[in-house]
Structures are given as C-alpha cells and as structure tokens.
XYZ file of C-alpha atoms in Angstrom:
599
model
C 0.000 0.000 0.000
C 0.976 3.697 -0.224
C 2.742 6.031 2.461
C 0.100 8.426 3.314
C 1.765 11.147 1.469
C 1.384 9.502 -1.725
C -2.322 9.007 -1.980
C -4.876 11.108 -3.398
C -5.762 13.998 -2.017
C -9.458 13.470 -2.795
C -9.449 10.230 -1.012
C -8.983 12.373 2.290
C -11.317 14.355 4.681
C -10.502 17.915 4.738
C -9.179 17.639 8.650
C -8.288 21.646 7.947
C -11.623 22.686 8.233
C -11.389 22.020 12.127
C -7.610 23.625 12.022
C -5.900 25.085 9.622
C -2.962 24.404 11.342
C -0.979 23.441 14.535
C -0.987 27.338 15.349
C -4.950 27.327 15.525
C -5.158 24.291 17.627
C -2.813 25.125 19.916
C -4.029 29.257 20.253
C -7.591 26.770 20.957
C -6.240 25.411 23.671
C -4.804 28.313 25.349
C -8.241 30.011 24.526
C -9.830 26.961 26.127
C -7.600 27.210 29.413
C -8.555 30.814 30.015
C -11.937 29.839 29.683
C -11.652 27.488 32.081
C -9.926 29.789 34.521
C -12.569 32.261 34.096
C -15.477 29.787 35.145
C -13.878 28.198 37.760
C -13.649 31.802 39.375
C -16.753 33.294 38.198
C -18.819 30.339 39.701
C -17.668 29.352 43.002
C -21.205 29.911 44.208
C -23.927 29.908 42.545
C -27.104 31.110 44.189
C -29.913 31.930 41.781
C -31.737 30.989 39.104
C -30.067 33.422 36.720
C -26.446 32.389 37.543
C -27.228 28.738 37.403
C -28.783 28.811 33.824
C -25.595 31.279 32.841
C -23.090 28.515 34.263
C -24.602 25.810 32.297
C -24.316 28.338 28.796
C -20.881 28.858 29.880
C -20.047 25.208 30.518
C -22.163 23.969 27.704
C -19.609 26.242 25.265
C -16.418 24.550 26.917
C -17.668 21.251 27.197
C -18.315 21.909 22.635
C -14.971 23.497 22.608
C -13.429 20.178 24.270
C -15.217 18.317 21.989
C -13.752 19.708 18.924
C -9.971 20.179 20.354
C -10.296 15.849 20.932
C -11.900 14.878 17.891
C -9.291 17.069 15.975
C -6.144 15.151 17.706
C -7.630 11.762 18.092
C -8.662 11.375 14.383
C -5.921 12.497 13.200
C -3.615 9.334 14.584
C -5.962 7.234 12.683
C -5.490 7.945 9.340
C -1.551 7.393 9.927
C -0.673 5.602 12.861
C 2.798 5.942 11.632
C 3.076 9.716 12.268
C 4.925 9.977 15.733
C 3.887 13.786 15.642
C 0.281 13.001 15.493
C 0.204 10.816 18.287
C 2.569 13.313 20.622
C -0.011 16.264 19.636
C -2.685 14.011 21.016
C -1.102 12.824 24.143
C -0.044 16.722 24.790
C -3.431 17.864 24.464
C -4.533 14.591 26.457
C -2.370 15.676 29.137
C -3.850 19.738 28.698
C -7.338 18.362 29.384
C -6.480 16.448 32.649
C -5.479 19.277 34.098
C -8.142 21.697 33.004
C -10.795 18.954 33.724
C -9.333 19.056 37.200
C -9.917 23.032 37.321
C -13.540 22.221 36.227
C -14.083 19.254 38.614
C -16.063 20.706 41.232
C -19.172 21.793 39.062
C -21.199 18.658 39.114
C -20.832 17.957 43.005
C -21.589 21.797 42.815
C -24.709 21.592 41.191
C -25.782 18.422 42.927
C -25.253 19.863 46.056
C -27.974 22.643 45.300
C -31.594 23.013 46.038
C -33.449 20.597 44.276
C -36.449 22.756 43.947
C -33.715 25.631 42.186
C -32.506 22.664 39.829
C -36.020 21.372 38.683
C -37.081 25.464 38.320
C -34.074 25.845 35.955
C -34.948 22.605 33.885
C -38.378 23.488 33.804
C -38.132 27.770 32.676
C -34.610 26.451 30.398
C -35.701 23.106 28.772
C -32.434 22.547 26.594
C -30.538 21.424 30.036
C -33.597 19.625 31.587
C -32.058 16.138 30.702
C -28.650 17.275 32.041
C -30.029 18.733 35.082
C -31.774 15.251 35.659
C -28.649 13.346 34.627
C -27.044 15.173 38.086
C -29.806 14.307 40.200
C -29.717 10.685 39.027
C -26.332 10.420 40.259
C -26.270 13.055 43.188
C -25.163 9.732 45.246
C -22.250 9.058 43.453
C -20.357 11.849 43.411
C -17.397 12.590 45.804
C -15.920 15.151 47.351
C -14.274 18.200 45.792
C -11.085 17.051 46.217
C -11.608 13.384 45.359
C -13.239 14.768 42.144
C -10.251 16.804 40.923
C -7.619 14.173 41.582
C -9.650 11.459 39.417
C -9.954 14.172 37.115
C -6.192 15.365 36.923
C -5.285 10.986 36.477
C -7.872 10.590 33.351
C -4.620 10.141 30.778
C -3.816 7.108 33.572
C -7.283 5.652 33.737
C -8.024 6.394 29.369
C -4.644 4.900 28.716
C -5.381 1.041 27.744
C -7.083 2.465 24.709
C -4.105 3.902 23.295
C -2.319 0.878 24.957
C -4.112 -1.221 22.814
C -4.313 0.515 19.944
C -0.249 1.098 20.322
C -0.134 -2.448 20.366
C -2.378 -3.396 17.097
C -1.035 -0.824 15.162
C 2.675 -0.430 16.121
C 3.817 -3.519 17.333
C 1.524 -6.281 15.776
C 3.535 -8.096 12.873
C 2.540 -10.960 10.892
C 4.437 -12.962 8.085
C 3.295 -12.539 4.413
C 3.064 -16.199 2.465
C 2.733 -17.675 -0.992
C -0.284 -18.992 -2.455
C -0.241 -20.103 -6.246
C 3.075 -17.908 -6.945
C 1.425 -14.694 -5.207
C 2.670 -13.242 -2.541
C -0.298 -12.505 0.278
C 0.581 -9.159 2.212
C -1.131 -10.447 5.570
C -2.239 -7.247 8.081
C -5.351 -5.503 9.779
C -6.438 -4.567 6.441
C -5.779 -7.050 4.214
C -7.196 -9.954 6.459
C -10.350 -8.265 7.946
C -11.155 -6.372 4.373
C -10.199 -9.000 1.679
C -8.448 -12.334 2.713
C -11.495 -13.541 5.216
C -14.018 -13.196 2.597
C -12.018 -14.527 -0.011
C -14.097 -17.504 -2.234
C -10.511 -19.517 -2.570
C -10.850 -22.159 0.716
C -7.533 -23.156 1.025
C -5.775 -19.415 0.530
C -8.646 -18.092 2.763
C -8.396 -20.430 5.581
C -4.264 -20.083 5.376
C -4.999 -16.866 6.072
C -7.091 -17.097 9.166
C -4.644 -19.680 10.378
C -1.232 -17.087 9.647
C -3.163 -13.947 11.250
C -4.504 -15.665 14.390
C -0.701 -16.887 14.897
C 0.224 -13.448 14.520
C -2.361 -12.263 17.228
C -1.644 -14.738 19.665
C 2.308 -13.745 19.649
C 0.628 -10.758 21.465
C -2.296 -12.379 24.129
C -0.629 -11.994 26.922
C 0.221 -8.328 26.517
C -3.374 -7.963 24.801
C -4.782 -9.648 28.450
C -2.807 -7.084 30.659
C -4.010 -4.251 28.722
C -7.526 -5.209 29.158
C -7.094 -6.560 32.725
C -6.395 -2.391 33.808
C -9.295 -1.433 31.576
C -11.819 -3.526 34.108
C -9.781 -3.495 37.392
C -10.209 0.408 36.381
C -13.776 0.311 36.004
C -14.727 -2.041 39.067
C -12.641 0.479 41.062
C -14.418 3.584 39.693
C -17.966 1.739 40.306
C -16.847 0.895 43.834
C -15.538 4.344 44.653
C -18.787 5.775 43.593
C -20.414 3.266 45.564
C -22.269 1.872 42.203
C -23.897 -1.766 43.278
C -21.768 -3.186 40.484
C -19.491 -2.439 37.878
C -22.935 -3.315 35.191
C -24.790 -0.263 36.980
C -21.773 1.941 36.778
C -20.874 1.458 33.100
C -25.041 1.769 32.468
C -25.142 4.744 34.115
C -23.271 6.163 31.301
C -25.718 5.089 29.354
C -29.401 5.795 31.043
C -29.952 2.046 30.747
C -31.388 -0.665 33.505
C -29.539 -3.618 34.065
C -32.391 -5.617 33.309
C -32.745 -4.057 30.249
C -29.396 -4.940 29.513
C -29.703 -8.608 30.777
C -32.675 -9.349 28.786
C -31.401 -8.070 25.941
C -28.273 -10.131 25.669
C -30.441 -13.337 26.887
C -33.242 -12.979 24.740
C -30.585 -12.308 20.725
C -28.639 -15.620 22.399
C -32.043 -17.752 22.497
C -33.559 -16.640 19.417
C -30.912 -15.807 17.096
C -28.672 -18.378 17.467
C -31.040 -20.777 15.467
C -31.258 -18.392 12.697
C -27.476 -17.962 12.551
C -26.782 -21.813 12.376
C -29.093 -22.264 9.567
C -27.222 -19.387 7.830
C -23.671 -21.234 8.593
C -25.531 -24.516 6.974
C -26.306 -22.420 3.638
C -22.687 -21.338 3.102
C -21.496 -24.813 3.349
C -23.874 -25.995 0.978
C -23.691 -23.151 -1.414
C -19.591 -23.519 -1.051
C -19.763 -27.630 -1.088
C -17.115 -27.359 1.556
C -15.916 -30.305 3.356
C -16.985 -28.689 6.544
C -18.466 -25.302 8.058
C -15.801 -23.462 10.039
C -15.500 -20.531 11.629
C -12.852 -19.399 9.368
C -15.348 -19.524 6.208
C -18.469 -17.614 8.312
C -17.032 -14.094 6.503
C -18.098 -15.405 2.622
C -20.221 -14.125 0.558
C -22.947 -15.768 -1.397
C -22.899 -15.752 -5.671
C -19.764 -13.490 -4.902
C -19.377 -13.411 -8.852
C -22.719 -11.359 -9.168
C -21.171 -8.138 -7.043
C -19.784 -5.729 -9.574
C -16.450 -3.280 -8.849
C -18.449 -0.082 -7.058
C -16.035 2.829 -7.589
C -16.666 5.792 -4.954
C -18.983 8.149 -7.647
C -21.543 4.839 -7.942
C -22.171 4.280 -4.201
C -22.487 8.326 -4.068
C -25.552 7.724 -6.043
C -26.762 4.732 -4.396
C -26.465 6.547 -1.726
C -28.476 9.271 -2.447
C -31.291 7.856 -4.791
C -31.120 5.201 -1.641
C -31.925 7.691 0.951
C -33.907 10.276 -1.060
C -37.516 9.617 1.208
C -35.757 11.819 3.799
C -35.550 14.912 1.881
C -33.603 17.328 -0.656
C -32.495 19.062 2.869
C -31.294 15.567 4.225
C -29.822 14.377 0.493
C -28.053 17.592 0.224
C -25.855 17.181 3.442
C -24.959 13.889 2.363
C -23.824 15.860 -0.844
C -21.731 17.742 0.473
C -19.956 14.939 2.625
C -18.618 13.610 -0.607
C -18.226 16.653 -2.418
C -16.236 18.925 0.661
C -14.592 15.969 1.450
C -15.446 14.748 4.815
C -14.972 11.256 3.948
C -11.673 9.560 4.390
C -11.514 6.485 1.991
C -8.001 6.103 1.374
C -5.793 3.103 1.857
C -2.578 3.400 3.109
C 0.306 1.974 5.006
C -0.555 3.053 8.957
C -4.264 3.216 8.875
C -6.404 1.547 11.342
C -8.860 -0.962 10.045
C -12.733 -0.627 10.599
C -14.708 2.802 10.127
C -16.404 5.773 12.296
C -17.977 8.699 12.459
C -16.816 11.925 14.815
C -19.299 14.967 14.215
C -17.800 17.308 16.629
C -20.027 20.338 17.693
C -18.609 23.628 15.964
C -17.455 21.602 12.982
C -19.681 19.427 10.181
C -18.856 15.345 10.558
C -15.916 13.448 9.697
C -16.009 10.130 8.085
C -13.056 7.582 8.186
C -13.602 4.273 6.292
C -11.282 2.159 3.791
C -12.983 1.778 0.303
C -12.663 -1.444 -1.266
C -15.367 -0.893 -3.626
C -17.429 -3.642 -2.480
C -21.406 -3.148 -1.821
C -20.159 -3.484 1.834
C -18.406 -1.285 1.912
C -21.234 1.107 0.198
C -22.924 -0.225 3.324
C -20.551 1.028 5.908
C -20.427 4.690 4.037
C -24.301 4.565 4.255
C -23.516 3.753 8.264
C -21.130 6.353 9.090
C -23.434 8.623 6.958
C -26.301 7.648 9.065
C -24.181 8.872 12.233
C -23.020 12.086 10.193
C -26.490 13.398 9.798
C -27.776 12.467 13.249
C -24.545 14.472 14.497
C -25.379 17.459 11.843
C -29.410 17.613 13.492
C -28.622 17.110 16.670
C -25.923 19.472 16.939
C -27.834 22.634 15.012
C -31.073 21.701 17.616
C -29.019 21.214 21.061
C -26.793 22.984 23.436
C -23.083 21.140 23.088
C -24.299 19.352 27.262
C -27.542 17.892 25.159
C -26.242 17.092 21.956
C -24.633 13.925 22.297
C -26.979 10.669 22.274
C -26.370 7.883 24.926
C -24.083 4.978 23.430
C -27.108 2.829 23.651
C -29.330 4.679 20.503
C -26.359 5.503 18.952
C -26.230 3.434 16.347
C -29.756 3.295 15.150
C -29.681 6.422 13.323
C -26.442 4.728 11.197
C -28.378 1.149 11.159
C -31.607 2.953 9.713
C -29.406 4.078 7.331
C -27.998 0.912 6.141
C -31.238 -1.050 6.406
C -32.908 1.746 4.177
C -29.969 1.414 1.228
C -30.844 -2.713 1.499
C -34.881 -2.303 1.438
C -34.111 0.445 -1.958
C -32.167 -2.386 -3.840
C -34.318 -4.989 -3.051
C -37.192 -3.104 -4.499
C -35.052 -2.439 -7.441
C -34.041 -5.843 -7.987
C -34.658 -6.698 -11.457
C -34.544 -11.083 -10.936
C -33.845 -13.600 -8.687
C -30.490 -13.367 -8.677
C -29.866 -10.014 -7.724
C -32.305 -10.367 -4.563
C -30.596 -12.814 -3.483
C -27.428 -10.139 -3.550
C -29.143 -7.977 -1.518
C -30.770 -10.305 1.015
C -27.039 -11.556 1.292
C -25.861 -8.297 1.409
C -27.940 -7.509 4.794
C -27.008 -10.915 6.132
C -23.601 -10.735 5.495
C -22.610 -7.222 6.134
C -25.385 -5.385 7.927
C -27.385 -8.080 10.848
C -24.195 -10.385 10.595
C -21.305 -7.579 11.690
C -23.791 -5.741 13.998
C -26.031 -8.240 15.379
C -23.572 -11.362 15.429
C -20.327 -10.503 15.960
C -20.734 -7.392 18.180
C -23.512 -9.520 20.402
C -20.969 -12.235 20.776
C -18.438 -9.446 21.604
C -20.881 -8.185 24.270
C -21.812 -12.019 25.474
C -17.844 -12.462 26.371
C -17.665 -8.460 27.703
C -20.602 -9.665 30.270
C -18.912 -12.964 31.296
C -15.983 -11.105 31.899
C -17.183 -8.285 34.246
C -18.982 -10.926 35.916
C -15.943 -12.951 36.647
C -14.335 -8.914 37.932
C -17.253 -9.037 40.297
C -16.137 -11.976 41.934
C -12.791 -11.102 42.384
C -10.864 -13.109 39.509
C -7.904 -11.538 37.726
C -8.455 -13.139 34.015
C -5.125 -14.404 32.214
C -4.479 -14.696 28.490
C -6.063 -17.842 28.600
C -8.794 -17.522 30.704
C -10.087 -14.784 28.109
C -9.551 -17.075 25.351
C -11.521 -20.130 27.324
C -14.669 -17.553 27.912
C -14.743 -15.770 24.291
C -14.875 -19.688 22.726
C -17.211 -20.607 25.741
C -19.639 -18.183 24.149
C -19.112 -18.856 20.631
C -19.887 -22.664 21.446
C -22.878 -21.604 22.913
C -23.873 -19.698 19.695
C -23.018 -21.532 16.815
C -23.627 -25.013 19.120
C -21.964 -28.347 16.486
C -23.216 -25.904 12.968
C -19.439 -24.474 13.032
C -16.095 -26.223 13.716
C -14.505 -23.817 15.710
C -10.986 -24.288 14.779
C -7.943 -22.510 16.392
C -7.654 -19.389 16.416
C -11.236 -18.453 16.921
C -11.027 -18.139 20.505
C -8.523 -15.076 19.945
C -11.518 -13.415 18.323
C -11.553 -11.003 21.229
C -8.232 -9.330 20.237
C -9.772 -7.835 17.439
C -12.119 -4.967 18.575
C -11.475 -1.851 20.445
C -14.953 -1.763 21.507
C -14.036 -3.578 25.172
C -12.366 -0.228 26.063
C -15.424 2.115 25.243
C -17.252 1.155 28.499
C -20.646 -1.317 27.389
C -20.595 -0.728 24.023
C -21.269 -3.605 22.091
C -24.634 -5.024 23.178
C -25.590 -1.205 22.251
C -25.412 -2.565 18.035
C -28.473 -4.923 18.503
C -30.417 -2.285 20.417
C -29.371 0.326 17.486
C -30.109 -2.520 14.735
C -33.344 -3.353 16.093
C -34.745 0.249 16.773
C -32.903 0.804 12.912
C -34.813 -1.992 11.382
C -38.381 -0.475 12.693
C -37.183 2.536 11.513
C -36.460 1.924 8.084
C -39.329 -0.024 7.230
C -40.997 3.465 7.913
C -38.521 5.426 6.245
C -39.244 3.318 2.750
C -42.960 1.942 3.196
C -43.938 4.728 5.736
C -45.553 8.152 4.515
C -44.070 11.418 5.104
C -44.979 12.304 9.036
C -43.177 8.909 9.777
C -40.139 10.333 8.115
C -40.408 13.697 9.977
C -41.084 12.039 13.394
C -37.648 10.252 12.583
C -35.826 13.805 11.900
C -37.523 15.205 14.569
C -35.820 12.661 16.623
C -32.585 12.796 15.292
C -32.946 17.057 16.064
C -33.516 15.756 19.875
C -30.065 14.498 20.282
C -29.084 14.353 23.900
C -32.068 15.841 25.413
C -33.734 12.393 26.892
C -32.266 9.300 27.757
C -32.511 6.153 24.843
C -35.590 4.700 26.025
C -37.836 8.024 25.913
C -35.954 8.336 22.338
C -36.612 5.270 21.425
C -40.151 5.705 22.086
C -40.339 8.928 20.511
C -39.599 7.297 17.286
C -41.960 4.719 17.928
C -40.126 2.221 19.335
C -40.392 0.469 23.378
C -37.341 -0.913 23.778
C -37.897 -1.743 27.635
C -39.820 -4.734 26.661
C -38.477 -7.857 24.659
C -41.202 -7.510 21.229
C -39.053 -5.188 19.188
C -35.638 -7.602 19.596
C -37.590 -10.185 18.918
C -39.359 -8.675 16.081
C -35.730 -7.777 14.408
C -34.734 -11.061 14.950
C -37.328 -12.489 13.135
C -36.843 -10.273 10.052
C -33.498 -11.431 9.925
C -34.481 -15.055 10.221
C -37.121 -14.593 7.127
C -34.433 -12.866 4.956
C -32.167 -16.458 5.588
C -34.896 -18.136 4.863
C -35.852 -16.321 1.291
C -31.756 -16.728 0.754
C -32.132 -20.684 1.098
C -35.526 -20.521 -1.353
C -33.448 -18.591 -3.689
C -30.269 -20.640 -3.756
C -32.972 -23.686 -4.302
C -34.575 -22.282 -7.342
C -31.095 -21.083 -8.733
C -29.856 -24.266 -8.189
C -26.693 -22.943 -6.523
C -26.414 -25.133 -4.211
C -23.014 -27.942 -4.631
C-alpha cells in the first residue's frame, strides 16, 4: 500500500476545516484554558436561578470546545498511525485536558449539592438542560468530594490509557508474516485480512490466512490480556468508589440504561438468534460444497461473482437515490460529505482498520472508512453517513451538554441508514439473482457484523465483568476459554470452531469504550423499525424520525426510542428484528434452491 503522502488527495477528509494548522489548535487550547480559569472563578457559588442557567451556557460552550480540540487530535492518529507527531499532539493535548478537567471538577458535586427545587425550576423555565439537570440528580449519590473529584480528574490520561495501549499495540507492534499462495505473494495485516483475505471464495488461501493472522495475534495475548485486565480493574474500582452496586450499573449509568434491560437483551438475541445464525452457517457450506463449516469460512459471501467493482462516484448515487424519502435538505448534506470531502476512503500503510464517524459540535462530521469498492463497503459509508447526519441535526437543535446521544441509541440512526440502502435495492431488484445479492448483502454485512459478531463481543464483555465481580484476575487464557465458551454456545456443532477463533476477542477496540457492544443490537433493532418506515412509511413517519434525530441528547434512549416509535424496555421489538433477519435467511435458502446454486 501507499505512504500516506502519496495518496490522493481526494481520497482524504478535509481535517483543515477544524484547524488550519498546529498554530490554531494550539491558540484553541490556550483560549480553552482561560476559559476554564474564568469559570472556575466566576462560579464558586452559585445562588440563583439566573447564575445557574448562565453557568450551564458557559459550561455547555467549553464542554463543545473540548469536543472539537479531541476529535481534531484523536482522528488524526488514525489515518496514519505511523506519524509519531500526530500521536505526541494528542497525548499533549490529552495531558492539557487532565489538568483543566481538574480546574472544572467541582461543578457537578456543585450543582448536585444545590436546592433541588432551584434545579427542577431551571430545567423546567430552560428546557435545553432539563435532561442534564436530571442526569445530576440521578447520580447526586455518586459523586465525591471536591477534592476526590479533581484528583480522578487530573489521572484521566492514567485511567483512558489502555485504549491507546491497545491501539499502540495493534497498530505499532503487531507483525505478521506474508506467504505464498499459487506464486502470489499474500501481504497479511489488519487490512488485508479483515477487508479482503477472510471473505475470499478460494478455501484453502482463505483459511491459510485465518490460520497465519490468528498466529500473529496470539504472539501478542498476553500483553493484549494485561491491557484489558487495567481497563476492568479500572472500572470495578471507579464503580466501587462511587459506591455503584456493580461495575454493570456503573458502566449503564453512562448510558441511562437498567440492568435488566441490559440482561434481557443479551439473553433474549442468544435464544432466538442463534437458530437463525446456524441455519445461515448450513447455507454457506452448501452453497460452497465445503468439506466442513468453520469458523474461518463464516465471513463469505454468497454468488460473490454477481457483485460488480463499485467505484466511490456509484455508491455516491446509491447513496443518495437510496436515501432520497428523507428529503432534498437531508440528500443535500450527504452531498456535500462527498463533495467537501469529509470522507476519508483512502488506503494506506498506517491506517487503522474498521470505520467511524466523529461529528464534533462547531465543525460538520468526519467520516473515516477504507474503500474497497465492495457493496459493503457502500454499506458502511451509508452507516457512518447515518451517524453524520444524526450528528449534523442534533448538533444545530441542542446545546453542546444535550447534543450527544447515549451509546445505547447511537447506532440506530447509522443502522436505519444501512437497512434503508438494502430495502431500496431490493425493491429495485430486477430477478432472482440479484435479490438474493441484496438479502445476502444484509445478512452478510449489515445483521451479521452488527447483530452477530458485536452480540458475541458483548456475550464475552458480560462474562468477563462478571468474573471482575467476583474477584478473579483473568489471564491470556482464561479470556480465550470464555470468548470460545460463548461462541460454542452460539453456533452449538453448525461451526467447527478451529484454532484461532477463541482469539476473536483481540480484534475490537470496543471492550475499552465502556458497554458498548450489546448497544449494536439495540441500534439494529430500533434501525430496522425505523427503516421499514422510512421506505414503506408516509411522510410524518419520516419527519417524526428527523424530529428525533434534532432531539439528540435531550432524553435518555428509552424516551428516544419511544419517541420514534419504538419500546425498547420490553423484549417484542428484539424479537421482532430477529425475526426479520431469520425470514431474509430463509428467502436466501428458497433462492439458492430455485437457482440451483447449491453444490
């Protein structure tokens, strides 16, 4: 692959329209240090209704102006993880934060330790800060003293630190051996494996492959296991400080989530998906005539020969004759995220795999991905463009404190999005054999990456904050024993689970975001719902759905959720996802019958 100097300029976000240069971000963060000097004099008491809405303006600006000064270092490491400069700018301002974060430290305990009745009065006259003002309340108990406050806030570099540990490791240190196959040489990394060489139709090269890259990963489990062993101990300390009944209710705090919610949730996709799932595995070893289903060959496609080359101007349009119910307003954004260039598609040596969305407040979204021009990979873009606009409404509708969504919707607004694209094709399709490439395209790429593998993700992330609870200190191995624990659970005798497999949970970041990965089944199941609306609703359905997305952070998920139509405290609406994707596997086998492509 190319340096990162050498690629195309038009296959990179503009990152200069945050800063146009080291001089502005720095000048931002002096700016953003007097600011917090100023508050943390100006509101040492606060006494009336008038100064207590005027502290939350003023803290609402900083909190944006934070916002933008972290987005700005922390995506630029990931285009280039090769840049030492990029990754020093980010640990300085890292570093910056902790200490202003300790000036700022005593306004929550502050403001919890207020008159309730002046709180509520404030939320009720001011309603953009009524969900923050109930977020302090709601955790009025946890919160230390003044003192204790700053000093966690002045170690946050410390207690953030396995993330960049980890992603150190993946991206600086991991190596793995390129091999031979047929007189090729295989470059074998992040990219290579996860984008191409899992997927790939050839059994023997692709199963070589799985073999060669799980070596390469477990050269690293023990150092991969320490990393992750601070990111819990961290946590369970945190929740116990705080005098959280568990390190579950601490972590869901974060999120304005029930534990039960959470525990049903995870129960209920492992009982009633799992069938589904192993009836899919069946279909790819008939359709393949391989000797046997493994988990190395769950990645393929199906009638892979169908899928034309997509080059970036195609899935534009797909894009936007895809998503066109939502508006000439809503198109037009997505317009401009191709045409201003806040899309980063490139490939190049240093970049991490995977794709996301940051849409920080004063600035318009930014888009990382790596374009293989694949209808997958049209699906991610449609994601991350599903997360762009959400960021784009919510932003222009909410003070920078209400803006952000909890983790736990998310990812429905970027789900929707994807779902939407797959329900447009299919009611293009012209035959047979192009629905079955979009029903395998939603299988494959959509229910399988965010249902599957981030619920099995979130299955192991459970088992091992459980084991936390009780005490246990989890080695290399012990990780490895849980992650296959669960996958044996899942995929019961449908899938030899051959070695390797149980080092599955080396390959996501998501374990250091807090409870993050159950979150993509709630987002894919409130996305599904919404979809169906989007393309078979009329047009208040679609502007109850913007209206949502202009809500942002101003309720927790579950109110949002229902404001879109949606109850996700109950069980019905997983359920009712998981039986959509169970009928599309089902039209897929009927399909492959009447083509008569099975071996």
């Amino acid at each position: 692959m190319k340096k990162r100097s050498e690629v195309d300029i038009r296959e990179t976000w503009k990152i200069e329209d945050m800063y146009k240069d080291d001089e502005a971000f720095y000048n931002d963060i002096k700016d953003l240090w007097e600011k917090a000097s100023d508050f943390a004099s100006k509101y040492t008491k606060i006494d009336s209704k008038e100064s207590l809405y005027q502290s939350l303006e003023d803290f609402s600006d900083i909190y944006g102006q934070i916002g933008n000064l972290s987005t700005f270092a922390g995506i630029s490491m990931e285009v280039d993880t090769t840049d030492t400069s990029m990754s020093k700018r980010d640990s300085f301002l890292r570093n910056e934060l902790a200490k202003i974060g300790s000036k700022l430290s005593f306004y929550e305990p502050a403001l919890a330790r207020l008159d309730e009745d002046l709180l509520k009065e404030v939320a009720k006259e001011y309603k953009e800060f009524s969900y923050p003002i109930e977020q302090i309340l709601s955790k009025k108990d946890h919160l230390l003293s003044d003192e204790t406050e700053k000093v966690l806030a002045s170690l946050a570099p410390t207690l953030q630190a396995p993330y960049k540990n980890y992603n150190d490791m993946r991206y600086g240190d991991m190596e793995f051996e390129n091999f031979t196959y047929e007189g090729e040489e295989i470059i074998l990394n992040h990219n290579t494996f996860e984008e191409y060489l899992e997927a790939d139709p050839r059994t023997d090269l692709r199963r070589k492959a799985f073999k060669d890259y799980h070596d390469g990963l477990r050269n690293y489990q023990e150092a991969n296991a320490s990393i992750y062993n601070t990111q819990v101990a961290n946590e369970k300390r945190l929740a116990d400080i705080r005098g959280y009944e568990s390190v579950f209710h601490y972590l869901l705090a974060r999120q304005d989530v029930d534990f039960d919610i959470y525990e049903n949730q995870l129960d209920t996709i492992m009982e009633k998906l799992a069938p589904h799932m192993r009836k899919y595995a069946r279909i790819l070893k008939d359709h393949y005539g391989l000797d046997k289903m493994t988990y190395a060959d769950l990645k393929l496609g199906i009638d892979t020969d169908y899928e034309e080359s997509l080059p970036i101007e195609k899935a534009r349009d797909y894009i936007l004759d895809g998503l066109s119910p939502l508006g000439e307003e809503y198109i037009g954004y997505i317009r401009k995220a191709f045409d201003e260039r806040w899309i980063d598609y490139a490939q190049n040596i240093g970049k991490r795999t995977g794709a996301f969305c940051a849409s920080p407040y004063n600035s318009h979204p930014f888009i990382m991905t790596t374009y293989n021009e694949k209808m997958s990979q049209v699906m991610t873009l449609a994601h991350e463009l599903g997360h762009a606009l959400q960021g784009i409404y919510s932003n222009a509708n909410q003070k920078a404190l209400a803006a952000d969504m909890s983790m736990y919707f998310v990812e429905s607004p970027s789900t929707a999005h994807e779902i939407t694209m797959e329900r447009y094709l299919l009611n293009k399709a012209k035959d047979k054999r192009e629905k079955l490439w979009v029903l395998t395209t939603m299988i494959g790429k959509t229910y399988y990456h965010n249902f599957v593998t981030h619920f099995l993700e979130a299955s192991f992330q459970r088992d091992v904050y459980r084991a936390v609870e009780r005490g246990e200190s989890l080695t290399a191995l012990d990780l490895n024993e849980i992650f296959m624990d669960n996958l044996k659970k899942f995929w019961g005798d449908s899938v030899d689970l051959v070695e390797g497999a149980e080092l599955t949970w080396m390959r996501q970041p998501h374990y250091y975001m807090g409870l993050y990965p159950y979150t993509y089944s709630a987002g894919l199941t409130i996305g599904t719902i919404i979809s169906d609306k989007i393309v078979n609703g009329d047009d208040e359905d679609r502007k109850r759905w913007l209206d949502v997305l202009k809500l942002g952070g101003s309720m927790g998920p579950i109110d949002l959720a229902k404001a879109a139509g949606v109850d996700m405290s109950k069980s019905e609406p997983i359920e009712k996802a998981i039986d959509f994707i169970g009928s599309i596997i089902d039209q897929i086998d009927e399909l492959l019958k009447d083509l008569d492509m099975y071996k």
